[in-house]
């Protein structure tokens, strides 16, 4: 018999307040009254510090603020995304209930019990150690579990549907789309694409770094996504690609959303910040910036200081240079965005929308980005940041913004204005709310 699922129920005090004296707020918070969403995910969504987690948290936060009930199911018995344990508290406070298959609660942690989950975790740890030590060793496996939905996951989804009686089922990533083939009348079936996986590896091959991401064929990815009724897409370019590839499916363009927190006071002069998780794409971007851009920038602006936030601060430690300060993970980045004069997004690989650029714009900060870093907003928001792909141009753009307060202020104003119109929950998730409300009517 498989281990019993551990269920965490959030008390009513963690839910949404109602303000009877303010009818406009009541309308806002009851727009999705009657909508019950079951979100299925292999990732435990225990942190909003990674781009994919931040994006999903933004969706869930907006749905709950508008009156929907949202339940999280972790159906995989193989592991918690890339881990075998994860803190339960963040997920519990962001959902109306959390259910985990093949595991249990231990204090404030969710723990997997399957041997395969621990074996997979050991492989990933070995990969990370080899990467950090720059060892020429290729360990088997991928940090992304893109295996097709298995029978255990399908059974877990069926049980959760019977328990929570959702009006909509949302799969987090294409590889869980098969789990939506459930005999439930009237159930809306959606998938969050995040980005197109087959494009990731194609771009890695094009830049001479094959194998960074799990290899997925386009036909397979499109075939899995076709099992959904509607797709939640993070950026316009991939939204149109999917519309062409899957005619007849509903496309819901839903960019990332963050609270608007304009800067307060003047930033620290000549200070830059770089934020990222300890992922291959972020590590490569940091290495390129430290090797190619930083020496040129320090020559142009000797007072420049780079602060590195997030898990990526643990990478490329052999490339330390004067003016580089590694901060690492921090509970909140708002203080950092308010402190520093400029954000850099030096990504060379990836697809989808770069959430750290969106986050910087929502904090009213100017950014210098590569074309990969600008993916998803390059056509619409090009005046809201500076872009360069070569070290000379990137360092020149940084130096210009660090030394020209008036130019930086104009870029910041444009960034905040664009974010207000596109990257708040009210704007970003309006198509999704309308779709869910229509299905529950």
XYZ file of C-alpha atoms in Angstrom:
441
model
C 0.000 0.000 0.000
C 1.340 3.485 -0.822
C 1.953 5.840 2.107
C -1.062 7.878 3.112
C -1.068 11.451 1.931
C -0.465 14.177 4.445
C -3.025 16.953 4.249
C -2.420 20.440 5.528
C -5.475 22.622 5.904
C -5.009 26.356 6.194
C -7.215 27.881 8.902
C -9.805 30.461 7.957
C -7.663 33.190 9.504
C -5.176 32.692 6.657
C -7.874 33.247 4.075
C -9.260 36.408 2.526
C -10.890 39.092 4.605
C -14.178 40.719 3.571
C -14.858 44.407 3.983
C -18.660 44.967 4.008
C -18.283 48.749 4.274
C -16.395 48.888 0.968
C -18.554 47.379 -1.795
C -15.869 47.897 -4.440
C -13.495 45.672 -2.438
C -16.230 43.096 -1.909
C -16.832 42.950 -5.672
C -13.091 42.533 -6.260
C -12.837 39.724 -3.737
C -15.923 37.837 -4.919
C -15.243 37.956 -8.663
C -14.259 34.274 -8.521
C -16.730 33.188 -5.861
C -17.588 29.567 -6.604
C -14.305 28.891 -8.436
C -12.389 25.972 -6.934
C -8.965 25.308 -8.440
C -6.882 22.172 -7.956
C -3.248 22.932 -8.849
C -1.071 19.864 -9.460
C 2.680 20.281 -9.272
C 5.799 18.185 -8.794
C 7.534 21.276 -7.439
C 6.433 21.943 -3.842
C 6.316 25.710 -4.544
C 7.970 26.299 -1.186
C 9.729 29.489 -2.252
C 9.025 32.598 -4.292
C 12.761 33.179 -4.816
C 12.914 31.029 -7.966
C 11.352 32.390 -11.115
C 8.901 29.531 -11.694
C 7.747 29.511 -8.067
C 7.326 33.281 -8.002
C 5.176 33.099 -11.116
C 2.850 30.416 -9.757
C 2.602 32.151 -6.390
C 1.532 35.304 -8.223
C -1.254 33.400 -9.998
C -2.445 31.720 -6.807
C -2.324 34.971 -4.824
C -4.430 36.767 -7.425
C -7.019 33.983 -7.644
C -7.443 33.796 -3.871
C -7.620 37.579 -3.526
C -10.497 37.478 -5.993
C -12.449 34.878 -4.051
C -11.323 31.546 -5.505
C -10.422 28.509 -3.428
C -7.065 27.046 -4.479
C -5.805 23.616 -3.404
C -2.304 22.278 -4.053
C -1.649 18.610 -4.841
C 1.888 17.232 -4.948
C 1.067 13.951 -6.737
C 4.512 12.533 -7.438
C 5.920 9.810 -5.186
C 9.375 10.247 -6.751
C 10.303 13.458 -4.973
C 9.370 17.053 -4.191
C 10.407 18.494 -7.500
C 14.200 18.358 -7.212
C 14.142 17.499 -3.501
C 12.957 14.842 -1.058
C 11.954 17.342 1.621
C 10.692 20.904 1.643
C 9.272 23.343 4.196
C 5.486 23.094 4.339
C 4.729 26.500 5.839
C 5.129 28.671 2.704
C 2.813 26.432 0.687
C 0.303 26.099 3.534
C -0.044 29.867 3.835
C -0.575 30.310 0.090
C -3.220 27.620 -0.467
C -6.514 26.616 1.103
C -5.173 23.079 1.522
C -2.049 21.138 0.558
C -1.938 17.397 -0.098
C 1.198 15.348 -0.654
C 1.211 11.824 -2.094
C 3.841 9.333 -0.989
C 5.055 11.355 1.945
C 4.254 12.812 5.324
C 4.582 15.888 7.516
C 7.501 16.006 9.956
C 7.271 19.103 12.107
C 7.363 21.987 9.637
C 8.640 19.864 6.732
C 7.164 17.718 3.987
C 9.179 14.509 3.538
C 9.181 11.881 0.777
C 9.298 8.202 1.721
C 10.114 6.505 -1.592
C 13.662 5.181 -2.095
C 13.633 6.418 -5.712
C 13.100 9.973 -4.478
C 16.203 9.803 -2.307
C 18.235 8.185 -5.099
C 17.257 10.980 -7.467
C 18.128 13.594 -4.866
C 21.589 12.034 -4.427
C 22.203 12.272 -8.181
C 21.205 15.931 -8.212
C 23.463 16.698 -5.242
C 26.338 15.015 -7.106
C 25.592 17.156 -10.162
C 25.616 20.324 -8.089
C 28.875 19.426 -6.327
C 30.563 18.609 -9.637
C 29.301 21.863 -11.115
C 30.450 23.916 -8.121
C 33.891 22.286 -8.115
C 34.113 22.658 -11.904
C 34.826 18.942 -12.272
C 34.721 17.433 -15.791
C 32.234 14.797 -14.630
C 28.821 14.255 -16.170
C 26.433 12.565 -13.746
C 23.293 10.829 -15.053
C 19.862 12.358 -14.782
C 18.482 15.861 -15.060
C 17.437 18.358 -12.438
C 14.132 18.565 -14.321
C 11.754 15.659 -13.836
C 9.980 15.766 -17.202
C 8.883 12.133 -17.166
C 5.301 11.514 -18.333
C 2.580 11.380 -15.715
C 2.653 7.950 -14.065
C -0.192 5.821 -12.683
C 0.460 6.887 -9.076
C 0.104 10.522 -10.061
C -3.106 9.842 -11.980
C -4.599 8.069 -8.970
C -3.575 10.921 -6.678
C -5.232 13.457 -8.986
C -8.436 11.407 -9.210
C -8.616 11.163 -5.403
C -8.005 14.896 -5.001
C -10.742 15.718 -7.524
C -13.189 13.597 -5.532
C -12.101 15.262 -2.303
C -11.889 18.945 -3.263
C -14.559 19.029 -6.026
C -12.712 21.578 -8.169
C -14.245 23.516 -11.026
C -10.809 23.797 -12.671
C -7.672 21.671 -12.789
C -4.343 23.409 -13.473
C -1.199 21.421 -14.304
C 2.111 23.084 -13.454
C 4.179 22.373 -16.611
C 3.363 20.310 -19.685
C 4.568 16.969 -18.292
C 1.598 16.756 -15.906
C -0.992 17.375 -18.618
C -1.755 13.647 -18.903
C -3.068 13.756 -15.317
C -5.927 15.933 -16.520
C -7.543 13.068 -18.451
C -10.116 12.586 -15.709
C -13.810 11.661 -16.100
C -15.107 14.779 -14.353
C -17.985 16.536 -16.087
C -17.603 20.287 -16.560
C -14.040 20.394 -15.205
C -11.899 23.068 -16.868
C -8.424 21.768 -17.702
C -5.531 24.202 -17.959
C -1.732 23.949 -18.087
C 0.876 26.518 -17.091
C 3.552 26.433 -19.784
C 6.097 28.744 -18.076
C 8.220 28.449 -21.210
C 8.683 25.998 -24.043
C 11.102 23.279 -22.977
C 12.064 22.260 -26.504
C 13.282 25.807 -27.150
C 15.556 25.671 -24.107
C 17.727 22.847 -25.412
C 17.703 24.235 -28.963
C 19.183 27.478 -27.641
C 21.700 25.583 -25.515
C 22.920 23.682 -28.581
C 23.104 26.916 -30.576
C 25.356 28.479 -27.917
C 27.583 25.421 -27.529
C 26.177 24.203 -24.193
C 24.013 21.145 -24.992
C 22.597 19.125 -22.128
C 22.058 22.032 -19.739
C 18.311 21.407 -19.743
C 16.284 18.224 -20.153
C 15.850 17.398 -23.833
C 12.229 17.550 -24.989
C 11.025 17.168 -28.569
C 8.639 19.833 -29.833
C 6.089 17.269 -31.060
C 5.981 15.604 -27.640
C 5.608 18.904 -25.771
C 2.822 20.114 -28.073
C 1.101 16.730 -27.842
C 1.017 16.873 -24.052
C -0.186 20.478 -23.998
C -2.975 19.556 -26.408
C -4.585 17.570 -23.578
C -5.506 20.847 -21.863
C -8.466 23.029 -22.803
C -6.521 26.236 -22.171
C -2.875 27.205 -21.775
C -1.539 29.833 -19.377
C 1.381 31.453 -21.213
C 3.856 33.855 -19.666
C 4.893 35.845 -22.724
C 3.431 37.002 -26.023
C 5.916 35.391 -28.431
C 5.380 31.877 -27.094
C 1.654 32.587 -26.753
C 1.511 33.119 -30.524
C 3.698 30.068 -31.229
C 1.310 27.907 -29.226
C -1.737 29.453 -30.870
C -0.318 28.459 -34.265
C 0.726 24.973 -33.111
C -2.516 24.169 -31.254
C -5.427 25.768 -33.098
C -8.709 25.499 -31.235
C -7.119 25.729 -27.789
C -7.707 28.784 -25.623
C -4.569 30.862 -25.073
C -4.438 32.923 -21.876
C -1.563 35.406 -21.988
C -0.667 35.843 -18.316
C 2.663 37.542 -17.621
C 4.262 37.550 -14.183
C 2.923 39.858 -11.484
C 4.461 41.458 -8.422
C 3.323 44.170 -6.010
C 4.446 47.628 -7.107
C 7.016 48.957 -4.635
C 8.543 52.195 -6.001
C 11.983 53.127 -4.642
C 12.194 55.338 -1.578
C 15.055 57.811 -1.457
C 18.258 57.847 -3.466
C 20.087 54.555 -4.146
C 23.660 53.805 -3.202
C 25.802 55.419 -5.939
C 27.514 53.110 -8.423
C 26.004 49.951 -6.897
C 24.637 47.140 -9.068
C 22.684 44.029 -8.128
C 22.401 40.635 -9.803
C 19.787 38.133 -8.614
C 19.384 34.478 -9.506
C 18.954 30.933 -8.271
C 21.741 28.354 -8.510
C 20.690 27.182 -11.972
C 22.874 26.439 -14.987
C 21.584 29.392 -16.973
C 22.134 31.845 -14.129
C 25.615 30.466 -13.422
C 26.654 30.816 -17.047
C 25.337 34.383 -17.111
C 27.239 35.277 -13.949
C 30.462 33.762 -15.297
C 30.129 35.724 -18.527
C 29.462 38.949 -16.628
C 32.423 38.496 -14.257
C 34.833 37.346 -16.994
C 33.880 39.652 -19.848
C 31.864 42.609 -18.584
C 33.102 43.403 -15.099
C 36.724 44.297 -16.012
C 35.461 46.691 -18.702
C 32.883 48.218 -16.377
C 35.408 48.763 -13.571
C 37.694 50.485 -16.056
C 34.853 52.823 -17.000
C 33.484 53.230 -13.462
C 36.133 52.345 -10.836
C 33.640 52.948 -8.001
C 31.220 50.327 -9.297
C 30.264 47.600 -6.813
C 28.359 44.429 -7.711
C 26.138 42.705 -5.119
C 25.100 39.127 -5.952
C 21.864 37.835 -4.396
C 20.276 34.387 -4.373
C 21.734 30.906 -4.770
C 23.845 31.961 -7.759
C 26.098 33.809 -5.283
C 27.556 30.390 -4.423
C 28.735 29.875 -8.022
C 31.847 30.981 -9.891
C 33.699 31.682 -6.647
C 37.010 31.341 -8.509
C 36.104 34.517 -10.366
C 36.005 36.889 -7.415
C 37.283 40.351 -8.277
C 37.558 43.744 -6.605
C 34.158 45.296 -6.059
C 32.209 41.998 -6.087
C 30.201 41.245 -2.937
C 28.337 37.944 -2.565
C 25.228 38.355 -0.418
C 23.422 35.083 -1.178
C 19.789 34.273 -0.359
C 17.820 36.939 1.469
C 14.281 36.811 2.935
C 13.156 39.841 0.946
C 14.657 41.522 -2.092
C 12.675 44.740 -1.736
C 15.342 46.345 0.442
C 17.984 45.347 -2.108
C 16.046 46.826 -5.012
C 15.622 50.058 -3.071
C 19.299 50.145 -2.116
C 21.014 49.608 -5.458
C 21.104 51.932 -8.436
C 21.025 49.350 -11.208
C 19.993 45.739 -11.902
C 21.781 43.499 -14.392
C 20.288 40.442 -16.114
C 23.183 38.942 -18.133
C 21.476 35.728 -19.251
C 22.738 33.858 -22.312
C 20.366 30.854 -22.201
C 16.681 30.277 -21.590
C 13.175 30.826 -22.870
C 9.960 32.223 -21.457
C 9.814 35.481 -19.511
C 12.684 36.505 -17.239
C 10.956 37.095 -13.925
C 13.879 38.996 -12.379
C 13.531 41.721 -15.002
C 9.820 41.961 -14.243
C 10.582 42.127 -10.518
C 13.103 44.929 -11.051
C 10.586 46.890 -13.134
C 7.927 46.479 -10.427
C 10.413 47.987 -7.975
C 11.016 50.923 -10.313
C 14.631 50.058 -10.991
C 16.585 50.528 -14.211
C 18.120 47.385 -15.706
C 20.707 46.394 -18.277
C 19.867 43.082 -19.922
C 20.893 40.771 -22.731
C 18.417 39.866 -25.465
C 17.736 36.604 -23.579
C 17.146 38.597 -20.401
C 14.640 40.768 -22.272
C 12.762 37.801 -23.752
C 9.022 38.177 -23.553
C 8.931 41.963 -23.197
C 11.543 43.117 -25.701
C 8.980 44.355 -28.232
C 6.568 46.013 -25.821
C 8.853 47.369 -23.084
C 12.122 48.079 -24.886
C 12.234 51.677 -23.649
C 12.075 50.503 -20.024
C 15.635 49.101 -19.877
C 18.909 49.110 -21.815
C 19.931 46.045 -23.805
C 23.275 44.757 -25.078
C 24.671 41.333 -25.957
C 28.397 42.004 -26.217
C 30.671 42.792 -23.249
C 31.639 46.213 -24.604
C 28.060 47.314 -25.113
C 26.834 45.824 -21.834
C 29.556 47.521 -19.778
C 28.994 50.830 -21.583
C 25.251 50.711 -20.849
C 25.901 49.994 -17.159
C 28.439 52.811 -16.881
C 26.067 55.244 -18.576
C 23.195 54.513 -16.214
C 25.443 54.574 -13.152
C 26.867 57.994 -14.024
C 23.784 59.706 -15.511
C 21.163 60.130 -12.767
C 18.708 61.896 -15.093
C 18.790 59.112 -17.696
C 18.451 56.470 -15.013
C 15.453 58.295 -13.521
C 13.731 58.356 -16.930
C 14.321 54.623 -17.423
C 13.022 53.935 -13.912
C 9.848 55.936 -14.538
C 9.193 54.067 -17.788
C 9.827 50.713 -16.087
C 7.418 51.433 -13.252
C 4.763 52.752 -15.632
C 5.005 49.661 -17.830
C 4.878 47.400 -14.796
C 1.762 49.133 -13.499
C -0.029 48.504 -16.782
C 1.179 44.949 -17.379
C 2.717 43.264 -14.327
C 0.162 43.730 -11.551
C -2.245 40.919 -10.773
C -5.201 43.003 -11.953
C -3.642 43.404 -15.397
C -1.626 40.201 -15.850
C -4.241 37.645 -14.826
C -7.466 39.249 -16.047
C -7.876 36.771 -18.986
C -7.375 33.832 -16.620
C -9.907 35.169 -14.119
C -12.505 35.669 -16.843
C -11.963 32.145 -18.160
C -12.292 30.546 -14.732
C -15.330 32.623 -13.798
C -17.103 31.623 -17.019
C -16.440 27.957 -16.349
C -17.856 28.114 -12.820
C -20.960 30.072 -13.809
